[in-house]
Amino acid sequence: PKYILPMIGGLGVGIIGLFFPDIYGYSYSLIDRSLYNTEALWVLVMMIFLKPVATALTIGSGGNGGTFAPSLFTGAMLGGAFGQLINIIFPSLQVSPGAYALVGMAGVVAGTTNASLTALIMVFEITNNYKIILPLMLTIIIANVISRTYIKGSLYTLKFDKEGKGIDIYGRKTSLLKIMPVRGMIEPGDVLINLHDQYDTIVEKLKQARFETVLVKNEYGQICGKISFEDIRSTLLDKDTAAIKEFLIASDFYTKEVIRIFDIADCEEALRKMENYYLDYLPVYSAEGREYIGIITRNKILRNYQNELYLRENSSDLSIG
């Protein structure tokens, strides 16, 4: 029965709160104690695990619970505990556990909400100390990498995924992107570079290219790699190599790894690959012959997505009217 869940959740949170009253959402005194290093290490360690459990019991049993405050709380406990451990293991360092607690707060908030700038500004405003910016940025970057690699979204987008509404970390509807085929958005790519093309030819083709990279094909006409300005930058700027430039060919520079996609894939997969590898386009291969047939660009996907979204929203307005 539905009424059992609130009973179980309330009982679980009540038992935890009986021994650790600071677990309740309205109390921030433990955060203050972790910042000022006036709380025992074992309490901080316990709270790292108990706060998420209490939050999960509350929300899972139908109660109301936030994301931001539990993230701040857990981050402060994690950072404060880590700072105290550093002092125990390396007493000569004499680090400030409070500083670790602040950085921990920012890291957990950034990881759970994907709001990196918010976390950075929040902690900087609290401290007004420029010295904390570098460790703060490093922690936020690590938290974001872990979050995007293993969670594939924030706590807000995960809720929509669970409900079948599919929204990515940028607020785009993945359900709409999944019904948009790659095949319908293929366009001709730039002129390909041959493996034996000379240095001057490579530079000219890169200058004419729409993007910063040009694909390389082998003697069989198959894509075998890519070349970017970054690959030839050192040679381009080094005066000592001017004499040997005429002897350099594409095979001396090209990168073998090429991220590609098949024409039967959908735009959600294509966009995800581009964002994971920081690309502006992907070479497209036919699923049947595995041959290169063109490219699909990030701009074209997003433009078509916006058009499709606009048409759907307007058609629903018309049907209601």
Tab-separated table of C-alpha atoms in Angstrom:
chain	number	residue	atom	x	y	z
A	1	PRO	CA	0.000	0.000	0.000
A	2	LYS	CA	1.089	3.588	-0.733
A	3	TYR	CA	0.822	4.697	2.884
A	4	ILE	CA	3.565	2.219	3.877
A	5	LEU	CA	6.304	4.147	2.024
A	6	PRO	CA	5.978	7.397	4.044
A	7	MET	CA	5.942	5.335	7.214
A	8	ILE	CA	9.163	3.535	6.281
A	9	GLY	CA	10.847	6.752	5.135
A	10	GLY	CA	9.795	8.671	8.232
A	11	LEU	CA	10.921	5.867	10.521
A	12	GLY	CA	14.328	5.644	8.825
A	13	VAL	CA	14.968	9.394	8.932
A	14	GLY	CA	13.679	9.542	12.510
A	15	ILE	CA	16.085	6.844	13.693
A	16	ILE	CA	19.024	8.621	12.036
A	17	GLY	CA	17.916	11.982	13.446
A	18	LEU	CA	17.588	10.515	16.928
A	19	PHE	CA	21.334	9.879	17.074
A	20	PHE	CA	22.445	12.660	14.689
A	21	PRO	CA	20.028	15.625	14.933
A	22	ASP	CA	22.189	17.660	12.524
A	23	ILE	CA	20.945	15.430	9.699
A	24	TYR	CA	17.701	17.410	9.465
A	25	GLY	CA	17.500	19.858	6.578
A	26	TYR	CA	16.912	22.994	8.605
A	27	SER	CA	20.212	22.693	10.545
A	28	TYR	CA	23.402	24.228	9.158
A	29	SER	CA	25.303	24.253	12.455
A	30	LEU	CA	27.327	21.182	11.484
A	31	ILE	CA	28.466	22.914	8.287
A	32	ASP	CA	29.677	25.817	10.441
A	33	ARG	CA	31.515	23.424	12.746
A	34	SER	CA	33.235	21.728	9.797
A	35	LEU	CA	34.285	25.131	8.421
A	36	TYR	CA	35.737	26.180	11.779
A	37	ASN	CA	37.229	22.706	12.431
A	38	THR	CA	35.387	22.219	15.719
A	39	GLU	CA	33.788	18.854	14.931
A	40	ALA	CA	35.215	15.356	15.438
A	41	LEU	CA	36.437	13.476	12.376
A	42	TRP	CA	34.230	10.427	13.006
A	43	VAL	CA	31.088	12.602	13.007
A	44	LEU	CA	32.012	14.151	9.647
A	45	VAL	CA	32.698	10.707	8.160
A	46	MET	CA	29.365	9.358	9.426
A	47	MET	CA	27.516	12.332	7.957
A	48	ILE	CA	29.064	11.783	4.515
A	49	PHE	CA	27.040	8.567	4.307
A	50	LEU	CA	24.032	9.365	6.494
A	51	LYS	CA	22.959	12.606	4.775
A	52	PRO	CA	22.494	11.013	1.304
A	53	VAL	CA	20.680	8.075	2.944
A	54	ALA	CA	18.320	10.414	4.811
A	55	THR	CA	17.686	12.460	1.650
A	56	ALA	CA	17.000	9.305	-0.379
A	57	LEU	CA	14.605	7.982	2.276
A	58	THR	CA	12.742	11.305	2.323
A	59	ILE	CA	12.350	11.663	-1.438
A	60	GLY	CA	11.872	7.940	-2.099
A	61	SER	CA	9.019	7.744	0.386
A	62	GLY	CA	7.176	10.629	-1.236
A	63	GLY	CA	8.462	13.479	0.907
A	64	ASN	CA	9.891	16.786	-0.254
A	65	GLY	CA	13.631	17.229	-0.390
A	66	GLY	CA	16.050	19.494	-2.174
A	67	THR	CA	19.288	18.966	-4.046
A	68	PHE	CA	21.301	22.085	-3.348
A	69	ALA	CA	21.318	22.019	0.485
A	70	PRO	CA	22.153	18.271	0.782
A	71	SER	CA	24.966	18.806	-1.746
A	72	LEU	CA	26.391	21.669	0.320
A	73	PHE	CA	26.103	19.601	3.489
A	74	THR	CA	27.727	16.469	2.047
A	75	GLY	CA	30.483	18.504	0.376
A	76	ALA	CA	31.332	20.291	3.620
A	77	MET	CA	31.503	16.972	5.489
A	78	LEU	CA	33.638	15.368	2.784
A	79	GLY	CA	36.041	18.300	2.518
A	80	GLY	CA	36.300	18.820	6.276
A	81	ALA	CA	36.986	15.123	6.885
A	82	PHE	CA	39.617	15.056	4.142
A	83	GLY	CA	41.331	18.125	5.619
A	84	GLN	CA	41.453	16.546	9.066
A	85	LEU	CA	42.846	13.313	7.601
A	86	ILE	CA	45.616	15.272	5.869
A	87	ASN	CA	46.577	16.814	9.213
A	88	ILE	CA	46.638	13.370	10.859
A	89	ILE	CA	48.716	11.731	8.112
A	90	PHE	CA	50.975	14.748	7.450
A	91	PRO	CA	50.997	16.770	10.698
A	92	SER	CA	53.856	18.969	9.509
A	93	LEU	CA	51.680	20.462	6.750
A	94	GLN	CA	49.170	22.017	9.181
A	95	VAL	CA	46.470	22.557	6.532
A	96	SER	CA	43.146	24.249	7.260
A	97	PRO	CA	40.285	21.695	7.203
A	98	GLY	CA	37.860	24.601	6.836
A	99	ALA	CA	39.344	25.479	3.439
A	100	TYR	CA	38.928	21.858	2.345
A	101	ALA	CA	35.320	21.962	3.541
A	102	LEU	CA	34.636	25.022	1.351
A	103	VAL	CA	36.229	23.417	-1.695
A	104	GLY	CA	34.329	20.191	-0.993
A	105	MET	CA	31.041	22.109	-0.934
A	106	ALA	CA	31.765	23.584	-4.363
A	107	GLY	CA	32.874	20.234	-5.797
A	108	VAL	CA	29.775	18.298	-4.736
A	109	VAL	CA	27.417	21.107	-5.834
A	110	ALA	CA	29.148	21.279	-9.233
A	111	GLY	CA	29.022	17.497	-9.654
A	112	THR	CA	25.385	17.017	-8.668
A	113	THR	CA	23.895	20.064	-10.399
A	114	ASN	CA	26.406	20.630	-13.254
A	115	ALA	CA	26.326	24.301	-12.201
A	116	SER	CA	30.081	24.907	-12.163
A	117	LEU	CA	29.958	28.692	-12.355
A	118	THR	CA	27.393	28.868	-9.552
A	119	ALA	CA	29.585	26.721	-7.296
A	120	LEU	CA	32.691	28.766	-8.107
A	121	ILE	CA	31.082	32.162	-7.490
A	122	MET	CA	29.267	30.949	-4.366
A	123	VAL	CA	32.425	29.848	-2.557
A	124	PHE	CA	34.437	32.823	-3.784
A	125	GLU	CA	31.766	35.184	-2.438
A	126	ILE	CA	31.848	33.377	0.913
A	127	THR	CA	35.637	33.636	1.255
A	128	ASN	CA	36.501	36.689	-0.870
A	129	ASN	CA	39.944	35.102	-1.126
A	130	TYR	CA	41.755	34.809	-4.467
A	131	LYS	CA	44.107	32.130	-3.109
A	132	ILE	CA	41.307	29.562	-3.059
A	133	ILE	CA	40.398	30.014	-6.750
A	134	LEU	CA	42.910	27.528	-8.231
A	135	PRO	CA	42.110	24.552	-5.946
A	136	LEU	CA	38.448	25.471	-6.306
A	137	MET	CA	38.582	25.365	-10.115
A	138	LEU	CA	40.544	22.106	-10.112
A	139	THR	CA	38.012	20.442	-7.802
A	140	ILE	CA	35.057	21.667	-9.871
A	141	ILE	CA	36.646	20.404	-13.102
A	142	ILE	CA	37.300	16.957	-11.598
A	143	ALA	CA	33.746	16.817	-10.208
A	144	ASN	CA	32.294	17.715	-13.608
A	145	VAL	CA	34.394	15.146	-15.455
A	146	ILE	CA	33.308	12.401	-13.046
A	147	SER	CA	29.668	13.510	-13.205
A	148	ARG	CA	29.502	13.673	-16.996
A	149	THR	CA	31.400	10.405	-17.424
A	150	TYR	CA	29.489	8.220	-14.982
A	151	ILE	CA	26.175	9.955	-14.274
A	152	LYS	CA	25.514	11.460	-17.749
A	153	GLY	CA	23.620	14.430	-16.352
A	154	SER	CA	22.676	16.277	-13.198
A	155	LEU	CA	20.239	15.257	-10.469
A	156	TYR	CA	17.672	17.472	-12.190
A	157	THR	CA	17.974	15.799	-15.606
A	158	LEU	CA	18.099	12.309	-14.072
A	159	LYS	CA	14.631	12.917	-12.662
A	160	PHE	CA	13.299	13.627	-16.156
A	161	ASP	CA	15.061	10.525	-17.510
A	162	LYS	CA	13.363	8.402	-14.857
A	163	GLU	CA	9.989	9.827	-15.906
A	164	GLY	CA	10.760	9.069	-19.560
A	165	LYS	CA	10.990	12.729	-20.573
A	166	GLY	CA	14.685	12.580	-21.530
A	167	ILE	CA	16.482	15.927	-21.130
A	168	ASP	CA	20.258	16.261	-21.479
A	169	ILE	CA	22.542	18.489	-19.414
A	170	TYR	CA	21.894	21.411	-21.784
A	171	GLY	CA	18.120	21.162	-21.419
A	172	ARG	CA	17.552	19.596	-24.842
A	173	LYS	CA	14.904	16.919	-25.320
A	174	THR	CA	16.773	13.707	-26.088
A	175	SER	CA	13.512	12.048	-27.131
A	176	LEU	CA	13.259	14.536	-30.009
A	177	LEU	CA	16.913	14.173	-31.001
A	178	LYS	CA	16.514	10.383	-31.088
A	179	ILE	CA	13.851	10.546	-33.812
A	180	MET	CA	15.985	12.843	-35.984
A	181	PRO	CA	18.072	10.581	-38.277
A	182	VAL	CA	21.653	11.370	-39.223
A	183	ARG	CA	20.910	10.281	-42.794
A	184	GLY	CA	18.739	13.350	-43.401
A	185	MET	CA	21.440	15.832	-42.386
A	186	ILE	CA	24.512	14.603	-44.243
A	187	GLU	CA	26.376	17.257	-46.204
A	188	PRO	CA	29.531	17.173	-48.344
A	189	GLY	CA	32.759	17.419	-46.406
A	190	ASP	CA	35.914	19.342	-47.286
A	191	VAL	CA	38.374	18.075	-49.872
A	192	LEU	CA	40.249	15.090	-48.434
A	193	ILE	CA	44.011	14.983	-47.983
A	194	ASN	CA	45.971	12.080	-49.455
A	195	LEU	CA	48.546	10.316	-47.300
A	196	HIS	CA	51.303	11.398	-49.689
A	197	ASP	CA	50.233	15.045	-50.095
A	198	GLN	CA	53.108	17.440	-49.467
A	199	TYR	CA	53.303	20.011	-46.686
A	200	ASP	CA	52.301	23.046	-48.794
A	201	THR	CA	49.237	21.190	-50.112
A	202	ILE	CA	48.198	20.300	-46.566
A	203	VAL	CA	48.460	23.938	-45.430
A	204	GLU	CA	46.416	25.172	-48.394
A	205	LYS	CA	43.658	22.612	-47.835
A	206	LEU	CA	43.526	23.460	-44.138
A	207	LYS	CA	43.154	27.156	-45.007
A	208	GLN	CA	40.206	26.333	-47.275
A	209	ALA	CA	38.554	23.994	-44.774
A	210	ARG	CA	35.415	25.015	-42.867
A	211	PHE	CA	36.734	23.455	-39.685
A	212	GLU	CA	40.143	23.219	-38.052
A	213	THR	CA	40.700	19.645	-39.226
A	214	VAL	CA	40.788	17.887	-42.584
A	215	LEU	CA	40.300	14.146	-43.073
A	216	VAL	CA	43.062	11.996	-44.574
A	217	LYS	CA	42.450	9.107	-46.993
A	218	ASN	CA	44.740	6.235	-47.914
A	219	GLU	CA	45.512	4.783	-51.347
A	220	TYR	CA	42.237	2.809	-51.252
A	221	GLY	CA	40.146	5.944	-50.710
A	222	GLN	CA	39.339	5.029	-47.103
A	223	ILE	CA	39.494	7.545	-44.251
A	224	CYS	CA	42.540	6.675	-42.147
A	225	GLY	CA	43.043	9.766	-40.011
A	226	LYS	CA	42.882	13.548	-39.760
A	227	ILE	CA	45.187	16.559	-39.717
A	228	SER	CA	44.632	19.837	-37.891
A	229	PHE	CA	46.573	23.085	-37.656
A	230	GLU	CA	47.555	21.903	-34.182
A	231	ASP	CA	49.313	18.895	-35.749
A	232	ILE	CA	51.470	21.079	-38.003
A	233	ARG	CA	51.793	24.121	-35.722
A	234	SER	CA	55.336	23.381	-34.523
A	235	THR	CA	56.551	22.853	-38.087
A	236	LEU	CA	54.691	25.945	-39.259
A	237	LEU	CA	56.346	28.169	-36.640
A	238	ASP	CA	59.803	26.588	-36.523
A	239	LYS	CA	62.220	28.424	-38.830
A	240	ASP	CA	64.795	25.626	-38.569
A	241	THR	CA	62.492	23.173	-40.364
A	242	ALA	CA	61.923	25.471	-43.359
A	243	ALA	CA	64.549	23.624	-45.404
A	244	ILE	CA	62.922	20.216	-44.982
A	245	LYS	CA	59.262	21.258	-45.353
A	246	GLU	CA	59.195	20.231	-49.006
A	247	PHE	CA	60.057	16.659	-47.978
A	248	LEU	CA	57.277	16.369	-45.378
A	249	ILE	CA	54.031	14.601	-46.317
A	250	ALA	CA	50.663	13.976	-44.650
A	251	SER	CA	51.722	10.637	-43.164
A	252	ASP	CA	54.286	12.527	-41.051
A	253	PHE	CA	51.581	14.545	-39.288
A	254	TYR	CA	48.233	12.807	-39.329
A	255	THR	CA	46.385	11.473	-36.285
A	256	LYS	CA	45.004	7.985	-36.811
A	257	GLU	CA	42.080	8.195	-34.381
A	258	VAL	CA	38.901	9.437	-36.086
A	259	ILE	CA	35.564	9.581	-34.253
A	260	ARG	CA	32.867	8.639	-36.771
A	261	ILE	CA	29.196	7.749	-36.995
A	262	PHE	CA	26.991	5.651	-39.297
A	263	ASP	CA	24.139	7.031	-41.363
A	264	ILE	CA	21.569	4.857	-39.551
A	265	ALA	CA	22.331	6.521	-36.196
A	266	ASP	CA	20.227	9.290	-34.647
A	267	CYS	CA	21.182	12.887	-33.869
A	268	GLU	CA	21.234	12.300	-30.118
A	269	GLU	CA	24.124	9.861	-30.541
A	270	ALA	CA	25.909	12.168	-32.996
A	271	LEU	CA	25.597	15.206	-30.735
A	272	ARG	CA	26.726	13.202	-27.700
A	273	LYS	CA	29.870	12.077	-29.533
A	274	MET	CA	30.670	15.626	-30.628
A	275	GLU	CA	30.270	16.968	-27.104
A	276	ASN	CA	32.254	14.134	-25.511
A	277	TYR	CA	35.198	14.693	-27.878
A	278	TYR	CA	34.779	18.483	-28.367
A	279	LEU	CA	34.155	18.193	-32.109
A	280	ASP	CA	32.260	20.430	-34.535
A	281	TYR	CA	31.468	17.656	-37.004
A	282	LEU	CA	31.634	13.904	-37.542
A	283	PRO	CA	32.448	11.946	-40.698
A	284	VAL	CA	29.483	9.777	-41.688
A	285	TYR	CA	29.817	6.220	-42.981
A	286	SER	CA	27.229	4.096	-44.725
A	287	ALA	CA	26.095	1.197	-42.554
A	288	GLU	CA	25.995	-1.136	-45.556
A	289	GLY	CA	29.310	-0.569	-47.321
A	290	ARG	CA	31.136	1.141	-44.447
A	291	GLU	CA	32.165	3.871	-46.883
A	292	TYR	CA	32.672	7.561	-46.168
A	293	ILE	CA	29.683	9.494	-47.540
A	294	GLY	CA	29.955	12.967	-45.988
A	295	ILE	CA	29.792	14.789	-42.670
A	296	ILE	CA	27.212	15.890	-40.116
A	297	THR	CA	27.806	19.145	-38.231
A	298	ARG	CA	26.831	20.293	-34.757
A	299	ASN	CA	25.323	23.506	-36.180
A	300	LYS	CA	23.037	21.640	-38.569
A	301	ILE	CA	21.782	19.296	-35.838
A	302	LEU	CA	21.019	22.171	-33.460
A	303	ARG	CA	19.386	24.249	-36.213
A	304	ASN	CA	17.120	21.373	-37.235
A	305	TYR	CA	16.382	20.589	-33.590
A	306	GLN	CA	15.274	24.171	-32.935
A	307	ASN	CA	13.092	24.150	-36.067
A	308	GLU	CA	11.483	20.843	-35.096
A	309	LEU	CA	10.914	22.048	-31.538
A	310	TYR	CA	9.335	25.277	-32.799
A	311	LEU	CA	7.004	23.393	-35.156
A	312	ARG	CA	5.911	20.989	-32.430
A	313	GLU	CA	5.238	23.743	-29.910
A	314	ASN	CA	3.247	25.783	-32.414
A	315	SER	CA	1.254	22.805	-33.665
A	316	SER	CA	0.249	21.982	-30.066
A	317	ASP	CA	-0.830	25.602	-29.537
A	318	LEU	CA	-2.928	25.480	-32.710
A	319	SER	CA	-4.568	22.200	-31.715
A	320	ILE	CA	-5.509	23.643	-28.316
A	321	GLY	CA	-6.886	26.825	-29.891
